[in-house]
Amino acid sequence: MSVQKPSIPKGTRDFSPPEMVRRNYIFDTIRSVFGKYGYLPIETPAMENLSTLLGKYGDEGDKLLFKILNSGDFLAPLKSIDHSSSSPDTREVAPLISEKGLRYDLTVPFARFVVQHQNDLVFPFKRFQIQPVWRADRPQKGRYREFFQCDVDVIGSNSMTCEVELLQIIHEVFSRLGISVRILINNRKILAGLAEAIGEPDKFIDITTAIDKLDKTDIGQVNRELAEKGLKPASIEALQPILLSSGSIEEKLTLLNRFFTNSETGKKGMEEINIVYGYLKDLHFPCPVDLDLKLARGLNYYTGTIIEVKAADVSIGSICGGGRYDDLTGIFGLKGMSGVGVSFGADRIYDVMTELQAFPSSLGTPAKVLFLNFGQKEEKESLLLLARVRKEGIAAELYPDPVKLKKQMEYANKRNIPFVAMIGNEELATGKITLKNMITGVQETISRDDLIKHITE
Amino acid sequence: MSVQKPSIPKGTRDFSPPEMVRRNYIFDTIRSVFGKYGYLPIETPAMENLSTLLGKYGDEGDKLLFKILNSGDFLAPLKSIDHSSSSPDTREVAPLISEKGLRYDLTVPFARFVVQHQNDLVFPFKRFQIQPVWRADRPQKGRYREFFQCDVDVIGSNSMTCEVELLQIIHEVFSRLGISVRILINNRKILAGLAEAIGEPDKFIDITTAIDKLDKTDIGQVNRELAEKGLKPASIEALQPILLSSGSIEEKLTLLNRFFTNSETGKKGMEEINIVYGYLKDLHFPCPVDLDLKLARGLNYYTGTIIEVKAADVSIGSICGGGRYDDLTGIFGLKGMSGVGVSFGADRIYDVMTELQAFPSSLGTPAKVLFLNFGQKEEKESLLLLARVRKEGIAAELYPDPVKLKKQMEYANKRNIPFVAMIGNEELATGKITLKNMITGVQETISRDDLIKHITE
């Protein structure tokens, strides 16, 4: 076989030990907070049937699904296609040769899971799920084709205490990770109410899609898009105070009150927002939660509260987001299951923590001591002592080969191992051990029984 | 959209909370032992370039790879194929429409990783990797299309201390998990030596492949297979003492000694085995390690020690296995890197522990207390107290809706939550809280300040 230059598919990543240690710190923190709030872990397969995935993420999403070629003679079904026609259509051929796809997010598999296992679950069902997802997006800085999502959802309750619990989780996760955040909330019923109030109820989706872009573009562009979507000039005009809204929550609610005299949906949205703020006040919630009337969140399954979190000190887009959905499981046959959840973006959180230098410096020192290797005779004594050290639960290593000591020392240095233990010819004779502190450079000969005390104190 | 009956691809699995908790217990145990021995975590992408995977697992393995359809107009490259020919060949078409595949094991991606990142790694490089792999195998009991491997390898050292370290890891993992095991070892050089000694050096692979089946079939069948592969009757006859070998390690080594008078490879294999046994004796290794001359391990990249672990009390095949390879990274351009590693089969270990009832009973009780929900007014007090409980690091929940108490109690029961806390009308007036122990059934009214003490003692 010829030699291959090793590479991985574009948009994917290898994680080396230093990255893994930091990523696991993020995952462990998130997992531990989820657990404290009573959420339980689940996992779903990487592959789902395409019938589960298709049509759930819009046309654009369908295109971004990674499809898996059927096994065996995958071409057999194609033989019914008329090959004399100039070029077979990709959309026609794909379903014939591929029935499975890689999961695109954790939400649709979660909905599928809940319906499939509904008789075994206890509702309200509080679950979390930390797994990779795959999207055939054009790779670019900070956007990968394989990335991890950390989802937490409660399904089977209409109570706004669920929203509040998620806000508490968000606050606790980011506090523990050392990231200052801005939490933004809104309610899709408020957005629907606005569409109603300006006399364009049918344009709800167009309006939210346009508003969603206010973050990245200017108001002129958004207004042009609204006009292109067929909104009347008067409707666009009426929407301006909302698009330009700033100021306190009270001011925004006053503004909405004026709008919603004729919109029941809008009033309901305000009522829900007020309930959430009521809880936050009762709880002396320790972090500002801004009402952002321009917050829309693209996904159309949201029906109530929507939530988005941005890092206060790093400009990187949202690092967590989600909302309430009233009928996510409906498509799989389970109606009337309201739920709410948020997803933490592990990759962006990693980037934020790197920029803020927020990772604890103690991460990534697995071995406390390296025993140097002086050859067969000495090695035996080292192995016995090494076993005693490990028995105490202390991570430790023996350099496997009796190579030059300089090389062994370098290994300890590069691996950030703080102590090096030496049993050479002399220590073999005296029954002692020489211990070098790799940080201070201090070296001393001690009793072997004292080793554990020295490396742990 | 029409309602879909939810399902997942055959051979894949959802993991519900009780399964997840048990699986995580296995993974956490394994991960913690790996760390104590100084191994560092890495992860590689689910998708690899097919050029990395193809040809590494034999023809059979190539067929079992899950291939990913190229994105976009994946049919474009097909237009050059002559469609007038009756039926295009699957092997001809596949590379044109698919460039990526799902990883089949963790070993080949590891070799690819080591070569690709060789300049950033510290050698000897000790890594572990716990990730799912995918194989388009025919699903059956205990065999899945998505399953987890837990691999631990050291690469860049010829030292037999590495083998010994892996045996120590194996012993510690299974001791901690409460599984009694039989560890079997052999050496591929011994097998090669046997082929040499019986005058059939070219038939080494055929011999190991046939011997590998002795576990599942009888010696007559193995002899017939050897004959079919073209071994001379005299050679097969000469092999019988080995195929039938039992008895002590010393007896087996004596037997081999007779065989290997003319085989340098065989002698080298015996020498390596003797070194391993020497270390185990020095270390008073607390678990029998049997020399099994019939142990072959299918994979052809092994060149030295091979290891296999079976559960002593459950009949399920091997639950861990591996060996030394001298040139795994050669195909990717890095020569002369000897390594050794083993892989723990998480799914079989799970099955063994289930059968042995070896999982700790304390697993899977995330919330210590459930606050019942008596309605808006009472809820506020519960939320405040709940926040105090969680602040102490204790997992706790509030039932989100003020539904019938019976239903809320059922939730606590089904979730195995040991305490239920009640702040109803009366407790609101008295400033107290009623606490019910769900195991004993005892209910008492206590001071709210005493709640934490009561649920933790």
PDB file of C-alpha atoms in Angstrom, chain B residues 29-233:
ATOM      1  CA  THR B  29     -14.602   4.051  35.989  1.00  0.00           C
ATOM      2  CA  ILE B  30     -12.588   3.244  32.876  1.00  0.00           C
ATOM      3  CA  ARG B  31     -11.675   6.904  32.325  1.00  0.00           C
ATOM      4  CA  SER B  32     -10.538   7.309  35.893  1.00  0.00           C
ATOM      5  CA  VAL B  33      -8.262   4.237  35.755  1.00  0.00           C
ATOM      6  CA  PHE B  34      -6.795   5.340  32.409  1.00  0.00           C
ATOM      7  CA  GLY B  35      -6.038   8.743  33.925  1.00  0.00           C
ATOM      8  CA  LYS B  36      -4.334   7.246  36.966  1.00  0.00           C
ATOM      9  CA  TYR B  37      -1.913   5.447  34.679  1.00  0.00           C
ATOM     10  CA  GLY B  38      -1.074   8.709  32.908  1.00  0.00           C
ATOM     11  CA  TYR B  39      -3.086   8.227  29.713  1.00  0.00           C
ATOM     12  CA  LEU B  40      -4.517  11.354  28.110  1.00  0.00           C
ATOM     13  CA  PRO B  41      -7.861  11.740  26.316  1.00  0.00           C
ATOM     14  CA  ILE B  42      -8.218  12.482  22.621  1.00  0.00           C
ATOM     15  CA  GLU B  43     -11.210  12.492  20.281  1.00  0.00           C
ATOM     16  CA  THR B  44     -11.355  12.211  16.505  1.00  0.00           C
ATOM     17  CA  PRO B  45     -14.222  13.105  14.140  1.00  0.00           C
ATOM     18  CA  ALA B  46     -17.052  10.650  13.481  1.00  0.00           C
ATOM     19  CA  MET B  47     -16.357  11.082   9.777  1.00  0.00           C
ATOM     20  CA  GLU B  48     -13.006  10.175   8.258  1.00  0.00           C
ATOM     21  CA  ASN B  49     -11.958  10.411   4.642  1.00  0.00           C
ATOM     22  CA  LEU B  50     -12.693   7.071   3.009  1.00  0.00           C
ATOM     23  CA  SER B  51      -9.077   6.985   1.861  1.00  0.00           C
ATOM     24  CA  THR B  52      -8.112   6.756   5.542  1.00  0.00           C
ATOM     25  CA  LEU B  53     -10.490   3.871   6.216  1.00  0.00           C
ATOM     26  CA  LEU B  54     -10.559   1.744   3.063  1.00  0.00           C
ATOM     27  CA  GLY B  55      -8.179  -1.201   2.898  1.00  0.00           C
ATOM     28  CA  LYS B  56      -7.480  -1.184   6.643  1.00  0.00           C
ATOM     29  CA  TYR B  57     -10.024  -3.764   7.759  1.00  0.00           C
ATOM     30  CA  GLY B  58      -9.883  -6.324   4.948  1.00  0.00           C
ATOM     31  CA  ASP B  59     -12.451  -6.741   2.182  1.00  0.00           C
ATOM     32  CA  GLU B  60     -15.130  -7.664   4.685  1.00  0.00           C
ATOM     33  CA  GLY B  61     -14.445  -4.510   6.702  1.00  0.00           C
ATOM     34  CA  ASP B  62     -14.588  -2.298   3.615  1.00  0.00           C
ATOM     35  CA  LYS B  63     -18.091  -3.583   2.953  1.00  0.00           C
ATOM     36  CA  LEU B  64     -19.154  -2.771   6.510  1.00  0.00           C
ATOM     37  CA  LEU B  65     -18.157   0.892   6.336  1.00  0.00           C
ATOM     38  CA  PHE B  66     -21.005   3.391   6.480  1.00  0.00           C
ATOM     39  CA  LYS B  67     -20.373   5.783   3.591  1.00  0.00           C
ATOM     40  CA  ILE B  68     -21.611   9.356   3.530  1.00  0.00           C
ATOM     41  CA  LEU B  69     -23.147  10.770   0.396  1.00  0.00           C
ATOM     42  CA  ASN B  70     -21.311  13.830  -0.902  1.00  0.00           C
ATOM     43  CA  SER B  71     -23.176  17.096  -0.373  1.00  0.00           C
ATOM     44  CA  GLY B  72     -24.629  19.201  -3.161  1.00  0.00           C
ATOM     45  CA  ASP B  73     -24.971  17.735  -6.638  1.00  0.00           C
ATOM     46  CA  PHE B  74     -23.481  14.377  -5.784  1.00  0.00           C
ATOM     47  CA  LEU B  75     -24.608  12.922  -9.099  1.00  0.00           C
ATOM     48  CA  ALA B  76     -22.471  15.248 -11.234  1.00  0.00           C
ATOM     49  CA  PRO B  77     -19.426  12.932 -11.297  1.00  0.00           C
ATOM     50  CA  LEU B  78     -21.659  10.085 -12.451  1.00  0.00           C
ATOM     51  CA  LYS B  79     -22.390  11.744 -15.751  1.00  0.00           C
ATOM     52  CA  SER B  80     -19.083  10.543 -17.097  1.00  0.00           C
ATOM     53  CA  ILE B  81     -20.209   6.948 -16.554  1.00  0.00           C
ATOM     54  CA  ASP B  82     -21.670   5.161 -19.520  1.00  0.00           C
ATOM     55  CA  HIS B  83     -25.313   4.771 -18.533  1.00  0.00           C
ATOM     56  CA  SER B  84     -26.076   2.703 -21.596  1.00  0.00           C
ATOM     57  CA  SER B  85     -24.239  -0.220 -20.045  1.00  0.00           C
ATOM     58  CA  SER B  86     -26.796  -2.460 -18.398  1.00  0.00           C
ATOM     59  CA  SER B  87     -25.980  -1.810 -14.760  1.00  0.00           C
ATOM     60  CA  PRO B  88     -23.264   0.388 -13.250  1.00  0.00           C
ATOM     61  CA  ASP B  89     -21.082  -1.362 -10.711  1.00  0.00           C
ATOM     62  CA  THR B  90     -21.531  -0.438  -7.057  1.00  0.00           C
ATOM     63  CA  ARG B  91     -17.783  -0.444  -6.472  1.00  0.00           C
ATOM     64  CA  GLU B  92     -17.313   1.841  -9.451  1.00  0.00           C
ATOM     65  CA  VAL B  93     -20.004   4.315  -8.445  1.00  0.00           C
ATOM     66  CA  ALA B  94     -19.422   4.496  -4.668  1.00  0.00           C
ATOM     67  CA  PRO B  95     -16.123   6.440  -4.754  1.00  0.00           C
ATOM     68  CA  LEU B  96     -17.685   8.961  -7.139  1.00  0.00           C
ATOM     69  CA  ILE B  97     -20.569   9.889  -4.873  1.00  0.00           C
ATOM     70  CA  SER B  98     -19.016   9.327  -1.442  1.00  0.00           C
ATOM     71  CA  GLU B  99     -15.689  10.541  -0.067  1.00  0.00           C
ATOM     72  CA  LYS B 100     -16.296  10.168   3.656  1.00  0.00           C
ATOM     73  CA  GLY B 101     -17.206   7.318   5.969  1.00  0.00           C
ATOM     74  CA  LEU B 102     -18.077   6.802   9.621  1.00  0.00           C
ATOM     75  CA  ARG B 103     -15.216   5.527  11.747  1.00  0.00           C
ATOM     76  CA  TYR B 104     -15.153   1.732  12.008  1.00  0.00           C
ATOM     77  CA  ASP B 105     -12.892   1.509  15.028  1.00  0.00           C
ATOM     78  CA  LEU B 106     -10.667   3.813  17.082  1.00  0.00           C
ATOM     79  CA  THR B 107      -7.342   2.276  16.088  1.00  0.00           C
ATOM     80  CA  VAL B 108      -7.024   3.475  12.506  1.00  0.00           C
ATOM     81  CA  PRO B 109      -8.176   7.032  13.381  1.00  0.00           C
ATOM     82  CA  PHE B 110      -5.632   6.930  16.232  1.00  0.00           C
ATOM     83  CA  ALA B 111      -2.826   5.955  13.841  1.00  0.00           C
ATOM     84  CA  ARG B 112      -3.941   8.720  11.480  1.00  0.00           C
ATOM     85  CA  PHE B 113      -4.031  11.169  14.425  1.00  0.00           C
ATOM     86  CA  VAL B 114      -0.533  10.257  15.592  1.00  0.00           C
ATOM     87  CA  VAL B 115       0.985  10.772  12.160  1.00  0.00           C
ATOM     88  CA  GLN B 116      -0.941  13.959  11.437  1.00  0.00           C
ATOM     89  CA  HIS B 117      -0.043  15.567  14.775  1.00  0.00           C
ATOM     90  CA  GLN B 118       3.355  13.923  15.333  1.00  0.00           C
ATOM     91  CA  ASN B 119       5.126  17.266  15.748  1.00  0.00           C
ATOM     92  CA  ASP B 120       2.809  18.352  18.557  1.00  0.00           C
ATOM     93  CA  LEU B 121       2.836  15.096  20.511  1.00  0.00           C
ATOM     94  CA  VAL B 122       5.169  13.983  23.284  1.00  0.00           C
ATOM     95  CA  PHE B 123       6.393  10.414  22.698  1.00  0.00           C
ATOM     96  CA  PRO B 124       5.897   7.822  24.067  1.00  0.00           C
ATOM     97  CA  PHE B 125       2.335   9.035  23.548  1.00  0.00           C
ATOM     98  CA  LYS B 126      -0.171   7.533  25.958  1.00  0.00           C
ATOM     99  CA  ARG B 127      -3.731   8.187  24.899  1.00  0.00           C
ATOM    100  CA  PHE B 128      -7.197   6.935  25.591  1.00  0.00           C
ATOM    101  CA  GLN B 129     -10.281   7.436  23.484  1.00  0.00           C
ATOM    102  CA  ILE B 130     -13.897   6.633  24.311  1.00  0.00           C
ATOM    103  CA  GLN B 131     -16.196   7.112  21.340  1.00  0.00           C
ATOM    104  CA  PRO B 132     -18.827   5.326  19.281  1.00  0.00           C
ATOM    105  CA  VAL B 133     -17.940   3.411  16.122  1.00  0.00           C
ATOM    106  CA  TRP B 134     -20.239   2.292  13.321  1.00  0.00           C
ATOM    107  CA  ARG B 135     -20.383  -0.935  11.333  1.00  0.00           C
ATOM    108  CA  ALA B 136     -22.983  -1.961   8.775  1.00  0.00           C
ATOM    109  CA  ASP B 137     -23.024  -5.453  10.243  1.00  0.00           C
ATOM    110  CA  ARG B 138     -26.160  -7.569  10.340  1.00  0.00           C
ATOM    111  CA  PRO B 139     -27.678  -6.584  13.702  1.00  0.00           C
ATOM    112  CA  GLN B 140     -28.295  -9.396  16.186  1.00  0.00           C
ATOM    113  CA  LYS B 141     -28.426  -9.906  19.934  1.00  0.00           C
ATOM    114  CA  GLY B 142     -25.475  -8.064  21.455  1.00  0.00           C
ATOM    115  CA  ARG B 143     -24.241  -6.807  18.075  1.00  0.00           C
ATOM    116  CA  TYR B 144     -25.073  -3.248  17.151  1.00  0.00           C
ATOM    117  CA  ARG B 145     -24.405  -0.944  14.226  1.00  0.00           C
ATOM    118  CA  GLU B 146     -23.417   1.831  16.615  1.00  0.00           C
ATOM    119  CA  PHE B 147     -21.431   0.861  19.674  1.00  0.00           C
ATOM    120  CA  PHE B 148     -18.832   2.349  21.979  1.00  0.00           C
ATOM    121  CA  GLN B 149     -15.170   1.448  22.203  1.00  0.00           C
ATOM    122  CA  CYS B 150     -12.840   2.484  25.010  1.00  0.00           C
ATOM    123  CA  ASP B 151      -9.308   2.297  23.669  1.00  0.00           C
ATOM    124  CA  VAL B 152      -6.087   2.829  25.556  1.00  0.00           C
ATOM    125  CA  ASP B 153      -2.729   2.771  23.738  1.00  0.00           C
ATOM    126  CA  VAL B 154       0.879   3.763  24.212  1.00  0.00           C
ATOM    127  CA  ILE B 155       2.805   4.393  21.033  1.00  0.00           C
ATOM    128  CA  GLY B 156       6.514   5.042  20.619  1.00  0.00           C
ATOM    129  CA  SER B 157       8.020   2.474  22.968  1.00  0.00           C
ATOM    130  CA  ASN B 158       9.133  -1.145  22.597  1.00  0.00           C
ATOM    131  CA  SER B 159       9.216  -1.694  26.329  1.00  0.00           C
ATOM    132  CA  MET B 160       7.275  -4.637  27.706  1.00  0.00           C
ATOM    133  CA  THR B 161       6.473  -2.489  30.748  1.00  0.00           C
ATOM    134  CA  CYS B 162       3.742  -1.110  28.497  1.00  0.00           C
ATOM    135  CA  GLU B 163       2.146  -4.538  28.159  1.00  0.00           C
ATOM    136  CA  VAL B 164       2.364  -4.956  31.914  1.00  0.00           C
ATOM    137  CA  GLU B 165       0.802  -1.555  32.508  1.00  0.00           C
ATOM    138  CA  LEU B 166      -2.129  -2.513  30.278  1.00  0.00           C
ATOM    139  CA  LEU B 167      -2.570  -5.745  32.227  1.00  0.00           C
ATOM    140  CA  GLN B 168      -2.602  -3.691  35.434  1.00  0.00           C
ATOM    141  CA  ILE B 169      -5.215  -1.387  33.925  1.00  0.00           C
ATOM    142  CA  ILE B 170      -7.327  -4.373  32.886  1.00  0.00           C
ATOM    143  CA  HIS B 171      -7.119  -5.820  36.375  1.00  0.00           C
ATOM    144  CA  GLU B 172      -7.999  -2.526  38.034  1.00  0.00           C
ATOM    145  CA  VAL B 173     -10.908  -1.669  35.716  1.00  0.00           C
ATOM    146  CA  PHE B 174     -12.585  -5.031  36.162  1.00  0.00           C
ATOM    147  CA  SER B 175     -11.900  -5.159  39.904  1.00  0.00           C
ATOM    148  CA  ARG B 176     -13.536  -1.773  40.329  1.00  0.00           C
ATOM    149  CA  LEU B 177     -16.495  -2.838  38.217  1.00  0.00           C
ATOM    150  CA  GLY B 178     -16.865  -6.032  40.206  1.00  0.00           C
ATOM    151  CA  ILE B 179     -16.270  -8.432  37.306  1.00  0.00           C
ATOM    152  CA  SER B 180     -14.045 -11.498  37.797  1.00  0.00           C
ATOM    153  CA  VAL B 181     -12.062 -12.087  34.642  1.00  0.00           C
ATOM    154  CA  ARG B 182      -9.732 -14.520  32.927  1.00  0.00           C
ATOM    155  CA  ILE B 183      -6.887 -12.764  31.147  1.00  0.00           C
ATOM    156  CA  LEU B 184      -5.372 -14.639  28.199  1.00  0.00           C
ATOM    157  CA  ILE B 185      -2.158 -13.697  26.438  1.00  0.00           C
ATOM    158  CA  ASN B 186      -0.170 -14.970  23.518  1.00  0.00           C
ATOM    159  CA  ASN B 187       2.344 -13.525  21.092  1.00  0.00           C
ATOM    160  CA  ARG B 188       1.996 -13.244  17.336  1.00  0.00           C
ATOM    161  CA  LYS B 189       5.684 -14.130  16.977  1.00  0.00           C
ATOM    162  CA  ILE B 190       4.904 -17.461  18.627  1.00  0.00           C
ATOM    163  CA  LEU B 191       2.182 -18.029  16.042  1.00  0.00           C
ATOM    164  CA  ALA B 192       4.540 -16.999  13.246  1.00  0.00           C
ATOM    165  CA  GLY B 193       7.161 -19.304  14.770  1.00  0.00           C
ATOM    166  CA  LEU B 194       4.725 -22.194  14.672  1.00  0.00           C
ATOM    167  CA  ALA B 195       4.099 -21.598  10.974  1.00  0.00           C
ATOM    168  CA  GLU B 196       7.862 -21.556  10.462  1.00  0.00           C
ATOM    169  CA  ALA B 197       8.453 -24.626  12.634  1.00  0.00           C
ATOM    170  CA  ILE B 198       5.934 -26.759  10.779  1.00  0.00           C
ATOM    171  CA  GLY B 199       7.449 -25.653   7.462  1.00  0.00           C
ATOM    172  CA  GLU B 200       4.566 -23.402   6.370  1.00  0.00           C
ATOM    173  CA  PRO B 201       5.861 -19.852   6.947  1.00  0.00           C
ATOM    174  CA  ASP B 202       3.772 -18.465   4.061  1.00  0.00           C
ATOM    175  CA  LYS B 203       0.598 -19.782   5.612  1.00  0.00           C
ATOM    176  CA  PHE B 204       0.944 -17.705   8.799  1.00  0.00           C
ATOM    177  CA  ILE B 205      -2.250 -15.696   8.216  1.00  0.00           C
ATOM    178  CA  ASP B 206      -4.256 -18.776   7.217  1.00  0.00           C
ATOM    179  CA  ILE B 207      -3.063 -20.618  10.299  1.00  0.00           C
ATOM    180  CA  THR B 208      -3.905 -17.784  12.703  1.00  0.00           C
ATOM    181  CA  THR B 209      -7.297 -17.277  11.054  1.00  0.00           C
ATOM    182  CA  ALA B 210      -8.128 -20.964  11.463  1.00  0.00           C
ATOM    183  CA  ILE B 211      -6.758 -21.210  15.002  1.00  0.00           C
ATOM    184  CA  ASP B 212      -8.751 -18.089  15.955  1.00  0.00           C
ATOM    185  CA  LYS B 213     -11.911 -20.138  15.374  1.00  0.00           C
ATOM    186  CA  LEU B 214     -11.004 -22.888  17.871  1.00  0.00           C
ATOM    187  CA  ASP B 215     -13.041 -20.995  20.432  1.00  0.00           C
ATOM    188  CA  LYS B 216     -16.251 -21.348  18.455  1.00  0.00           C
ATOM    189  CA  THR B 217     -15.777 -24.625  16.612  1.00  0.00           C
ATOM    190  CA  ASP B 218     -14.034 -27.988  17.111  1.00  0.00           C
ATOM    191  CA  ILE B 219     -10.559 -29.092  16.189  1.00  0.00           C
ATOM    192  CA  GLY B 220     -11.805 -31.259  13.318  1.00  0.00           C
ATOM    193  CA  GLN B 221     -13.296 -28.223  11.622  1.00  0.00           C
ATOM    194  CA  VAL B 222     -10.090 -26.223  12.164  1.00  0.00           C
ATOM    195  CA  ASN B 223      -7.990 -29.048  10.684  1.00  0.00           C
ATOM    196  CA  ARG B 224     -10.300 -29.256   7.666  1.00  0.00           C
ATOM    197  CA  GLU B 225      -9.916 -25.490   7.154  1.00  0.00           C
ATOM    198  CA  LEU B 226      -6.124 -25.807   7.385  1.00  0.00           C
ATOM    199  CA  ALA B 227      -6.198 -28.552   4.754  1.00  0.00           C
ATOM    200  CA  GLU B 228      -8.414 -26.432   2.496  1.00  0.00           C
ATOM    201  CA  LYS B 229      -5.905 -23.607   2.788  1.00  0.00           C
ATOM    202  CA  GLY B 230      -3.281 -25.977   1.372  1.00  0.00           C
ATOM    203  CA  LEU B 231      -1.325 -27.032   4.467  1.00  0.00           C
ATOM    204  CA  LYS B 232       0.401 -30.352   4.059  1.00  0.00           C
ATOM    205  CA  PRO B 233      -1.005 -33.222   6.189  1.00  0.00           C
TER     206      PRO B 233
END
